[in-house]
XYZ file of C-alpha atoms in Angstrom:
84
model
C 14.212 -6.720 11.161
C 12.789 -10.107 10.564
C 9.446 -10.498 8.916
C 7.122 -12.281 11.315
C 3.962 -12.841 9.325
C 2.253 -12.006 6.082
C -1.439 -11.856 5.319
C -2.855 -11.664 1.798
C -6.009 -9.711 1.018
C -7.705 -7.763 -1.766
C -8.349 -4.036 -1.589
C -11.148 -2.432 -3.603
C -10.532 1.160 -4.660
C -12.841 3.556 -6.434
C -10.899 5.997 -8.630
C -11.992 8.051 -11.672
C -15.448 6.460 -11.598
C -13.919 2.984 -11.773
C -13.852 0.385 -9.057
C -10.814 -1.849 -9.161
C -9.384 -4.604 -6.991
C -5.705 -4.924 -6.108
C -3.833 -7.776 -4.451
C -2.203 -6.725 -1.210
C -0.053 -8.276 1.483
C 0.236 -7.118 5.070
C 3.875 -7.523 6.149
C 4.555 -7.244 9.871
C 8.055 -6.525 11.170
C 8.172 -6.530 14.982
C 6.107 -3.495 15.989
C 5.892 -1.987 12.512
C 4.209 -3.024 9.295
C 3.786 -2.141 5.661
C 1.377 -3.192 2.986
C 2.611 -4.347 -0.405
C 0.055 -3.567 -3.121
C 0.501 -4.899 -6.644
C -0.554 -2.351 -9.273
C -0.124 -3.848 -12.723
C 3.365 -5.335 -12.610
C 4.626 -2.920 -9.951
C 4.775 -3.487 -6.199
C 4.166 -0.373 -4.118
C 4.688 -0.439 -0.363
C 2.334 1.619 1.775
C 3.641 2.349 5.243
C 2.187 4.458 8.041
C 3.902 7.725 8.875
C 4.047 9.439 12.288
C 0.429 10.623 11.941
C -0.751 7.132 10.911
C -1.371 8.232 7.322
C -0.070 5.932 4.607
C 2.723 6.965 2.255
C 3.703 5.113 -0.902
C 7.251 3.795 -1.289
C 8.302 2.156 -4.531
C 10.278 -1.071 -4.461
C 11.707 -0.029 -7.842
C 11.877 3.809 -8.005
C 12.157 3.845 -11.825
C 8.577 2.488 -12.060
C 7.237 5.449 -10.082
C 6.263 7.409 -13.182
C 4.041 4.601 -14.487
C 1.399 4.981 -11.761
C -1.018 7.892 -11.385
C -0.448 9.844 -8.156
C -4.205 10.138 -7.638
C -4.544 6.347 -7.684
C -1.847 6.071 -5.019
C -3.715 8.601 -2.882
C -6.989 6.689 -3.338
C -5.326 3.441 -2.245
C -3.715 5.172 0.757
C -7.077 6.595 1.833
C -8.728 3.184 1.543
C -5.955 1.630 3.645
C -6.242 4.382 6.252
C -9.974 3.675 6.577
C -9.319 -0.052 6.956
C -6.406 0.151 9.406
C -7.451 2.949 11.783
């Protein structure tokens, strides 16, 4: 698949009584898309599943342990609200 367009934006997530902003990029591939979110020095891709819920996919699987699962869920929920 060839990437057709990219759009940069910032996502604000509230997690553990903290509000934090993350840089994100919408990447469109034909009829599908994913969102690359930079968390610290790690890029995590969020892509919609069959039920249009977002799942996290790590560009570098060895960095997976460095990020709190709850934070990933909070980001996914925020993306679901924005993209539904």
